[in-house]
Structures are given as structure tokens and as C-alpha cells.
Coordinates of C-alpha atoms in Angstrom, one line a residue:
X218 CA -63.0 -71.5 25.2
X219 CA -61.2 -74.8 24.0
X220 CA -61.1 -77.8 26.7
X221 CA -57.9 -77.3 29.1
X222 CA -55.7 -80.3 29.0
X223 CA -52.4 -78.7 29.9
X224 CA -51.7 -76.5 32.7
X225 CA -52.5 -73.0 31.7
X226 CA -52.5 -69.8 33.2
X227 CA -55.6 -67.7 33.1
X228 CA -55.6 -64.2 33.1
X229 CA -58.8 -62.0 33.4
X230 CA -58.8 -58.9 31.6
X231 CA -61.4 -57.2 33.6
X232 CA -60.1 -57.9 36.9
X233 CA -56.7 -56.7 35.8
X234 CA -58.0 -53.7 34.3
X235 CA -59.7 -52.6 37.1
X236 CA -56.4 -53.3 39.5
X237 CA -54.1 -50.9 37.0
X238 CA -57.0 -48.1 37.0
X239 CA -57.3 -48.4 41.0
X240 CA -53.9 -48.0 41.5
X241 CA -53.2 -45.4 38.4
X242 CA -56.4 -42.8 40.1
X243 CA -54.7 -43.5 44.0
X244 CA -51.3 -42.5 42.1
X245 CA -52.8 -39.3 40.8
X246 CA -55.1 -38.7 44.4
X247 CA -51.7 -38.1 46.0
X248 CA -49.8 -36.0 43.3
X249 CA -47.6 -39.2 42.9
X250 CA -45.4 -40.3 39.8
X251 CA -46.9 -43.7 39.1
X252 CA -44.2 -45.8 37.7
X253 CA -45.3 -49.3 38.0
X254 CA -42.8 -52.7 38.2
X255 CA -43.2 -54.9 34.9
X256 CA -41.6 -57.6 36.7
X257 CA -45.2 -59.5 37.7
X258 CA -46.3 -59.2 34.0
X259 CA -43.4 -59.4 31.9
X260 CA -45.9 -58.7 29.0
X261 CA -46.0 -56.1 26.3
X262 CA -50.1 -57.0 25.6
X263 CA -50.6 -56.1 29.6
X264 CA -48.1 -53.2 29.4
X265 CA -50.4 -51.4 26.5
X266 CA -53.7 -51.9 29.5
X267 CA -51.2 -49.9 31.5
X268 CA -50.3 -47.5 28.8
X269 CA -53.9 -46.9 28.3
X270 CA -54.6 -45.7 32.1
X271 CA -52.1 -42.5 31.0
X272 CA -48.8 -44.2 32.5
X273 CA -45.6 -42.9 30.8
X274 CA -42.6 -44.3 33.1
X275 CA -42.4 -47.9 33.9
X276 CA -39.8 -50.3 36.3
X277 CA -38.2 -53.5 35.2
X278 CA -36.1 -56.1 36.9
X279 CA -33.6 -56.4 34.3
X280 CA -31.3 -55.4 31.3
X281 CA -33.4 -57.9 29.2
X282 CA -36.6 -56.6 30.6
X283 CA -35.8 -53.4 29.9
X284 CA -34.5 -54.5 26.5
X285 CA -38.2 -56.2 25.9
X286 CA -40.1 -52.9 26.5
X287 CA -38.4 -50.3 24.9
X288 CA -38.7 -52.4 21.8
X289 CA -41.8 -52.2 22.5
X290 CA -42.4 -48.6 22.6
X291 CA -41.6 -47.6 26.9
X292 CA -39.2 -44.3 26.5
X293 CA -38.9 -44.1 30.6
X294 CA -37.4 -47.0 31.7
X295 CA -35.9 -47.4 35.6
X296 CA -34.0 -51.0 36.5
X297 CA -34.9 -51.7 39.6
X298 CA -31.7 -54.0 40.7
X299 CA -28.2 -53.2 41.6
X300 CA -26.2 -52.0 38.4
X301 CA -24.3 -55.3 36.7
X302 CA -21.1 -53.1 35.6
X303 CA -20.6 -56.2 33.4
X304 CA -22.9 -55.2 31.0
X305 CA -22.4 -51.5 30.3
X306 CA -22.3 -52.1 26.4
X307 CA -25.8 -53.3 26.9
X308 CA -26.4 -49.9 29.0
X309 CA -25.2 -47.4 26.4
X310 CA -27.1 -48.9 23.7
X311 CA -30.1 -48.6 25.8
X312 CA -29.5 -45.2 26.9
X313 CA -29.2 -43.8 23.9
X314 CA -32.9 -44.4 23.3
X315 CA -34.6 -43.9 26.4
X316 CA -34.5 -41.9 29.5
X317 CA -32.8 -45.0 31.2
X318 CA -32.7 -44.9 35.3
X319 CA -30.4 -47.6 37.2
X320 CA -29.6 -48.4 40.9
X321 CA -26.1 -47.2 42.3
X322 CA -25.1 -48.4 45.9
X323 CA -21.2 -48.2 46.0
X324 CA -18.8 -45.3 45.0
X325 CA -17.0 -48.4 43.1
X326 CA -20.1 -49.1 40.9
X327 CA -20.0 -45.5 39.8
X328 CA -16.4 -45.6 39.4
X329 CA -16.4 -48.8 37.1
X330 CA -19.6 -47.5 35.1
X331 CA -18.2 -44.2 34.3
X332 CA -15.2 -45.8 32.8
X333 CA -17.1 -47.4 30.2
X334 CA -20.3 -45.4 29.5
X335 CA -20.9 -43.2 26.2
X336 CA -24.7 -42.4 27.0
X337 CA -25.9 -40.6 29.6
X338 CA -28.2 -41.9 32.0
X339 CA -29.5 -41.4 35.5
X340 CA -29.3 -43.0 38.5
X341 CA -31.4 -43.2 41.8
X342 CA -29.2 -44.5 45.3
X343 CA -31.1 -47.4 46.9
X344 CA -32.3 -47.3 50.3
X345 CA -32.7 -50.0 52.4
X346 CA -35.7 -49.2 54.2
X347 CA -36.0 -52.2 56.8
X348 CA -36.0 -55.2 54.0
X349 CA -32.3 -56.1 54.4
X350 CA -32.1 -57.2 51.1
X351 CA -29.7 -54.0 49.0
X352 CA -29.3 -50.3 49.5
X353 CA -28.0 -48.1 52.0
X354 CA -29.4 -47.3 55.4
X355 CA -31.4 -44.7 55.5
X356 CA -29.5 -43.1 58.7
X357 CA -25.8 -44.0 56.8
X358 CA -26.2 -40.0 55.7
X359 CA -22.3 -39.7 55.5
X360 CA -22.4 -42.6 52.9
X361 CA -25.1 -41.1 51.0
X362 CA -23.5 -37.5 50.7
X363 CA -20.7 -39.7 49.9
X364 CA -21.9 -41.1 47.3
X365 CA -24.1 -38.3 45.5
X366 CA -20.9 -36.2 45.7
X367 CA -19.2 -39.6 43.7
X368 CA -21.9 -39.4 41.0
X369 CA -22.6 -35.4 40.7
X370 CA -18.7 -35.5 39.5
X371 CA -19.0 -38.4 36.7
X372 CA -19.3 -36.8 33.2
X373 CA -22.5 -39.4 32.5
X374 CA -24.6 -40.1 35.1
X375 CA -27.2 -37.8 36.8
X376 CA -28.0 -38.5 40.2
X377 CA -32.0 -37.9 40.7
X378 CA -33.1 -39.6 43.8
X379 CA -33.7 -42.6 45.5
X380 CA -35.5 -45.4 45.2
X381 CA -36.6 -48.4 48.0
X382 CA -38.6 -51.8 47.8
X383 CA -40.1 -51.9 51.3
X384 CA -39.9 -55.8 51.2
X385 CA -40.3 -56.9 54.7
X386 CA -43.9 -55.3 54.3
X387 CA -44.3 -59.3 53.0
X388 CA -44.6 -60.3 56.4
X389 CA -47.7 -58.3 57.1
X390 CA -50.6 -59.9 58.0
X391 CA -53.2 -56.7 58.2
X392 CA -53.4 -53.6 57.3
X393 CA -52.6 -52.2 60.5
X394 CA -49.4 -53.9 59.6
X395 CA -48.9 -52.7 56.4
X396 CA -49.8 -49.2 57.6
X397 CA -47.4 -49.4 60.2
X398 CA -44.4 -50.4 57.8
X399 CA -45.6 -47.3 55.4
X400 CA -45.5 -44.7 59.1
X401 CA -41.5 -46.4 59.6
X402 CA -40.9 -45.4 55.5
X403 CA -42.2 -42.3 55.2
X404 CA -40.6 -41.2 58.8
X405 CA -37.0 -41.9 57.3
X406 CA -37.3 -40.3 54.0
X407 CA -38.9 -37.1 55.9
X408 CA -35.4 -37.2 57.9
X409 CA -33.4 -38.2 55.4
X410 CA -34.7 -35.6 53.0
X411 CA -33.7 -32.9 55.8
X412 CA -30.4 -33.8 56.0
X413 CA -29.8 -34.6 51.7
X414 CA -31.9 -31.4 50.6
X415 CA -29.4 -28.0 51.9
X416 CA -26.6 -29.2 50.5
X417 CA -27.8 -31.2 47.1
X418 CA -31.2 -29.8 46.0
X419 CA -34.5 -31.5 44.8
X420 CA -34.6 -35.1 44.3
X421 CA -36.9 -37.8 43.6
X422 CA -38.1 -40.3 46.0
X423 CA -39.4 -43.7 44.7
X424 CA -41.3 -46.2 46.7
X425 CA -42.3 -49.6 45.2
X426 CA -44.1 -52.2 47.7
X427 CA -47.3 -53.7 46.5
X428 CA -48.9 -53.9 50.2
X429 CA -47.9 -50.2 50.6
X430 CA -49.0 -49.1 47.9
X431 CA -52.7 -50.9 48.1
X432 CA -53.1 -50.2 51.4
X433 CA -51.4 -46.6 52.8
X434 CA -53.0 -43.0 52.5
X435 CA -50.0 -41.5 53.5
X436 CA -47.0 -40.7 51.3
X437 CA -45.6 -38.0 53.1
X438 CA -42.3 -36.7 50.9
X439 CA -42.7 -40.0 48.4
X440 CA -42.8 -38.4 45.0
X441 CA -43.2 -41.7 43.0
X442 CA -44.4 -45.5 43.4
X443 CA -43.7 -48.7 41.4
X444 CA -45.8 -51.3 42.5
X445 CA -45.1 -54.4 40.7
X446 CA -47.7 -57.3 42.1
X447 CA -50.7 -55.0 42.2
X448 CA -51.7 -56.1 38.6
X449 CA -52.6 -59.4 39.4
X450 CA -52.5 -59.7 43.2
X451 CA -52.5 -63.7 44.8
X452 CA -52.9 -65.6 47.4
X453 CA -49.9 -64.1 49.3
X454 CA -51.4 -60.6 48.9
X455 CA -54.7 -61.9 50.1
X456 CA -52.6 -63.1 53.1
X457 CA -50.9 -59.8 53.7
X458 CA -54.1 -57.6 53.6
X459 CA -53.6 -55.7 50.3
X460 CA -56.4 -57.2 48.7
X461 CA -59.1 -59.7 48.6
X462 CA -59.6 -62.5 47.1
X463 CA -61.5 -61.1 44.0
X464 CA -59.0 -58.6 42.5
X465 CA -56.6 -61.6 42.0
X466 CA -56.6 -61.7 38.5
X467 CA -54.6 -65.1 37.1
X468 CA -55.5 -68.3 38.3
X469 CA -53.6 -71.5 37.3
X470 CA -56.1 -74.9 35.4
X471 CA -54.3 -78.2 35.5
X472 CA -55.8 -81.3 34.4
X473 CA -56.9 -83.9 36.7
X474 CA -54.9 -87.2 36.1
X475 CA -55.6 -89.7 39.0
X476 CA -57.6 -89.9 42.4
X477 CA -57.0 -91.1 45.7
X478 CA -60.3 -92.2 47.5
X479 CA -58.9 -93.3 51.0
X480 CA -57.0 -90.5 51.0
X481 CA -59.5 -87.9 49.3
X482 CA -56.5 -86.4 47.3
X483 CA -56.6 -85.5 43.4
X484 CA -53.2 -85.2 41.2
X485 CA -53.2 -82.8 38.8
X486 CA -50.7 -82.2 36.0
X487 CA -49.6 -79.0 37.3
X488 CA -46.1 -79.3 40.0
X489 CA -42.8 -77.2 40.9
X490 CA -42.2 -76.1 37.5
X491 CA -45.3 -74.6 36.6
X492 CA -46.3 -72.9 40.3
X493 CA -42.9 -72.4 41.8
X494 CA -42.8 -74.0 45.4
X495 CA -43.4 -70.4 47.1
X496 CA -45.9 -71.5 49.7
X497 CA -48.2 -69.6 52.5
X498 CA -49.3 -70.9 55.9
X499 CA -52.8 -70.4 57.2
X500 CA -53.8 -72.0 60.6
X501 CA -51.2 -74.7 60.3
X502 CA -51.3 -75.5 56.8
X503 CA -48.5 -75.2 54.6
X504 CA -50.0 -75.2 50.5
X505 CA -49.0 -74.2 47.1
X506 CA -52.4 -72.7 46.1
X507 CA -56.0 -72.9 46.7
X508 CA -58.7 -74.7 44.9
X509 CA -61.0 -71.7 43.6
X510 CA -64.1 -71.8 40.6
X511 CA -65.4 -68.2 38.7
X512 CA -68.1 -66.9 40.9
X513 CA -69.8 -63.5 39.8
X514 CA -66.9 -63.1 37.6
X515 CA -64.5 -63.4 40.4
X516 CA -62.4 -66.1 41.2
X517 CA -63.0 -67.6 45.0
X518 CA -61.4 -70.3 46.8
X519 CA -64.0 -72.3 46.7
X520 CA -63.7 -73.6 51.1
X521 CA -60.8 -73.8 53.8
X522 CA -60.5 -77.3 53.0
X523 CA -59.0 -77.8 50.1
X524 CA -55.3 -76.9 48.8
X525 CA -52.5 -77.6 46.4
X526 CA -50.0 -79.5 49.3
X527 CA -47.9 -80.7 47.0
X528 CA -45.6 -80.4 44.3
X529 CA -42.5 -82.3 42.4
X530 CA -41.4 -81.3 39.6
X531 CA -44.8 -82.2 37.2
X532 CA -47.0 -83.6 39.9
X533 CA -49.4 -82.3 42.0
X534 CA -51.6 -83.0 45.2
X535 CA -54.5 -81.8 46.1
X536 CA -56.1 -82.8 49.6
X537 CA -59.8 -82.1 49.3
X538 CA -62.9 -82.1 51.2
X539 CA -65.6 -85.1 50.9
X540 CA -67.8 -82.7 48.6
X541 CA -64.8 -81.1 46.1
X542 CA -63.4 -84.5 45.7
X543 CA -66.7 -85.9 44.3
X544 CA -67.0 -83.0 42.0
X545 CA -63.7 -83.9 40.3
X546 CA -63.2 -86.5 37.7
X547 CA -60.3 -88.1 35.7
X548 CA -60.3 -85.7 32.6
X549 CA -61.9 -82.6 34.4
X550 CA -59.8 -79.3 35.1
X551 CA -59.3 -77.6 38.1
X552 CA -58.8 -74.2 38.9
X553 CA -56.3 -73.2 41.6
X554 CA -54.8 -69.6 43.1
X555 CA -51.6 -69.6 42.7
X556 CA -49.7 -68.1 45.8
X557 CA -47.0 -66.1 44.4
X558 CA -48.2 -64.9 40.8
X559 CA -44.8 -63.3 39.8
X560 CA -43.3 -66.3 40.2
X561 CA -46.1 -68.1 38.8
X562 CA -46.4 -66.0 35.7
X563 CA -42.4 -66.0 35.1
X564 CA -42.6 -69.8 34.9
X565 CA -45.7 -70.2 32.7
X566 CA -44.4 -67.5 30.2
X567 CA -47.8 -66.9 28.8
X568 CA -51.5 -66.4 29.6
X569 CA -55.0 -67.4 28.0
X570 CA -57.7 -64.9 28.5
X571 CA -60.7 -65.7 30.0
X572 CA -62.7 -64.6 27.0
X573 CA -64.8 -66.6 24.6
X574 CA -62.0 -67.3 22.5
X575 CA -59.1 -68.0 25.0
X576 CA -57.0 -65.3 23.3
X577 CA -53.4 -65.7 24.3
X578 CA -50.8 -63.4 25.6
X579 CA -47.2 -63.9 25.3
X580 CA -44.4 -62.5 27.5
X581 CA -41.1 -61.7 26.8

């Protein structure tokens, strides 16, 4: 592999590989439709790794993701986002390919789609879980009916089930935790799935957390998951309790530019615009990433010590201890875990295997 002398984003096939096969086998352990989130990715090289471990359905954040991945060969393609009724021409060209799947939430969204819609397509409801981000409540059952009856009379949209990001699973810190969210999510789609199923049939049920999804054993009446994170996993997730430090699979090598002596801090070419300034907390310290090296073909942070603490817009800081600021020189590169790898990812809009050759992977 060429010298690093920009910051780049490093992506370990192995490690990922292993991450989609994990969580492809505990998809088909519990008879579960495994239809994983491209958001973390965005990448048609990675989606092919996840083709190859048998998956046929995939979730996407956007129009333009989804756009990205049927032209590159996806036929089963959910949005995972409230539908944007602005851009129904987009829709219909979509659906008219693909078994396209989109989130409706208000009567007036189906009202306003159905107007202009020439394809068919289907739709899951949203339910908000406990995130209060979008979607209904899972106990708002006159809403739902409401709302299924809405969408069962539109000429083309199918209703097939609904679909929830347990997002406040983020604030786990265990897997008690986490197992505790997944016992509060399964409980209200067991009773909301008494009171749907006399009067509208079978249906779908989606679930999509990466914690969840890593850590629970129980499903209960979830039919389907789309994890998202799982491919890559970070420090975040470390933090959670879905993994551990050695399934994360990207790690970010800036170039170190100056050094700081008195204060035992290197700066790095690396800031705000190539991390994102999503930072995690441990024992009173607020950081960016950790300082990490390759180590049986894993990457570790390397001691508690030292961190990424800060970031403008192309600078960082790193705050070391004695012995990693003495390894360090002007001209060497670093290697630090980034925190949030989505966001990471989005803003470095490529990767460079860790292979011999430092192959690299565009994304859309």
C-alpha cells in the first residue's frame, strides 16, 4: 500500500465480511427477512459482499439512494424515510422497475401520492417505537386502522406492514440495555398485531436498530430486520454494547502535520469535514475518535489515553500519552476510530482497502 498523505478512510474487507455473514446466519436462525440499511455503506462494491451472503431486499435512506442501487442491479428496494410527495415522478419511474416499498404516516401523504402515482408500489406505516423521531404510536390503534383503511382504498399503493427504527436503543450502554429496549419492541408489536390482525389480515413487521439486531435473541412477531450500521460498526457501537472493538471495520489515517511538546498534542490533517463532529463521552471525556493501530488483523485503540478532541473544519487535535506522542512524527500517519462511521463514511465518499494494493471503493 502507497504512503497515506491525505486523510483516507480504510475499509477492511475481512472484517466487513464477516459482520454481513454474522448478521445474514442470525437473520436466517430466527426465520427473519434480512433486509439490511445501505445508508452506512452507500456503496455498490460493499452491496455485491452483501449480495453474495444470499440477500435479495435491501433499505435505503433516500430517492437518490434508491436510485444508486437499482441501477445497480437491487429489484427490492424499501425507503426508509417519510414519503417526499414532492417527488412522485421520481417514484413512478422507480416503481416501474422494482418492487419499491415507502414510509406512509398521514392519511394526507396517501391522499397527495395517489393523485399523482402511475406505478404501483407498497407501503409499510411507521411506528414510532420509543425514538420520538417519525411514525405513529404504537397504542394510536384508531390512527392506524385509520390509516390502513386510507391506503387499502387507493388504486396504487399496497399496504404490507410496518416498519420502526428503535433509535433511542443509541442510548444504551449494555446489553442489558439493549435487551431491555428489544423486550419494550417486541411487547408492542405482539399487541399491536392483536388488535391490526382480525380485521386486516397478515402483514409484515420490520425492525431496523443496529444494537437490536447485534445483541437480542428474541424477535417475537418481527418478521424482518434492516440493520444499517452493523457492516462497519464504530466507536459508538462499541459504546452501546453491540460490538467490540474488533468487528469495526473502517478506520480513518490522517497525516501528522505539527506537534505540541508542552502540551503532548499532535495535529493531524483530518477535522469536521472529514469525521463529522458526532462525539462519545467515556469517564469525562468528550472526543471525536480514538487513536487505534492493526493488531492481529484487528484494529485496537491503542490505550485510554489518547483521543481525537478536536476538530475545525481541516484541523485536528490529538491529546496523547508520553509514549504515543513519541511514536509520532511530522510526516507519519495515524490511524484513528472514527465514532459515528455513517456519518464518517457519507463525508469521505470513498474507501481504500486494506489490501496490498489499496484498492479503492467508490460510493454513490
Amino acid at each position: 500500500m502507497q504512503k497515506i498523505t491525505t486523510p483516507t478512510l480504510l475499509l477492511d474487507e475481512g472484517i466487513c465480511k464477516a459482520n454481513i455473514r454474522r448478521m445474514a446466519e442470525k437473520a436466517q436462525h430466527h426465520n427473519l427477512r434480512f433486509k439490511p440499511h445501505m445508508k452506512t455503506h452507500q456503496s455498490a462494491q460493499v452491496g455485491e459482499w452483501i449480495k453474495d451472503a444470499g440477500v435479495t431486499a435491501i433499505t435505503v435512506s433516500s430517492i437518490d439512494m434508491a436510485h444508486y442501487f437499482a441501477q445497480n442491479g437491487w429489484k427490492d428496494i424499501t425507503i426508509a424515510f417519510p414519503c417526499n410527495v414532492g417527488r412522485t415522478q421520481e417514484l413512478n419511474k422507480l416503481a416501474q422497475n422494482i418492487t419499491l416499498t415507502l414510509l406512509i404516516n398521514k392519511p394526507e401523504t396517501a391522499h397527495q401520492l395517489e393523485t399523482h402515482l402511475t406505478s404501483t408500489l407498497n407501503t409499510y406505516i411507521e411506528i414510532d417505537t420509543g425514538s420520538a423521531r417519525s411514525g405513529l404510536a404504537s397504542d394510536d390503534i384508531r390512527a392506524i386502522k385509520e390509516l390502513i383503511t386510507v391506503i387499502q382504498k387507493t388504486k396504487f399503493i399496497n399496504w404490507v406492514g410496518f416498519y420502526s427504527h428503535a433509535g433511542h436503543s443509541y442510548s444504551c450502554r449494555s446489553e442489558q440495555e439493549i435487551s431491555e429496549v428489544q423486550h419494550s419492541i417486541v411487547k408492542q408489536f405482539n399487541n399491536l398485531k392483536k388488535c391490526i390482525n382480525p380485521d386486516f389480515g397478515t402483514f409484515e413487521i420490520c425492525s431496523g436498530d443496529t444494537p437490536c439486531c447485534s445483541v437480542a435473541n428474541n424477535f417475537g412477531p418481527i418478521d424482518a430486520i434492516s440493520p444499517g450500521n452493523f457492516v462497519f460498526y464504530d466507536l459508538m457501537q462499541t459504546q452501546i454494547g453491540s460490538c467490540t472493538p474488533t468487528d469495526i471495520a473502517v478506520a480513518m489515517v490522517c497525516p501528522v502535520v505539527d506537534k505540541y511538546p508542552k502540551r503532548n498534542e499532535l495535529i493531524i490533517h483530518g477535522g469536521a469535514v472529514h469525521f463529522s463532529k458526532e462525539s462519545m463521552t467515556k469517564n469525562g471525556l468528550t472526543h471525536y475518535g480514538a487513536v487505534a493501530q492493526k493488531i492481529d488483523n484487528h484494529w485496537k485503540p491503542l490505550d485510554t489515553a489518547s483521543h481525537l478532541v478536536k476538530l475545525s473544519q481541516e484541523h485536528g487535535v490529538i491529546c496523547c500519552s508520553d509514549v504515543i506522542f513519541k511514536s509520532y512524527d511530522i510526516g507519519d500517519a495515524i490511524t484513528i476510530l472514527p465514532i459515528h462511521s455513517c456519518l464518517t463514511a457519507n463525508l469521505m465518499s470513498q474507501y481504500q482497502l486494506t489490501d496490498k494494493n489499496g484498492t479503492q471503493v467508490n460510493m454513490m
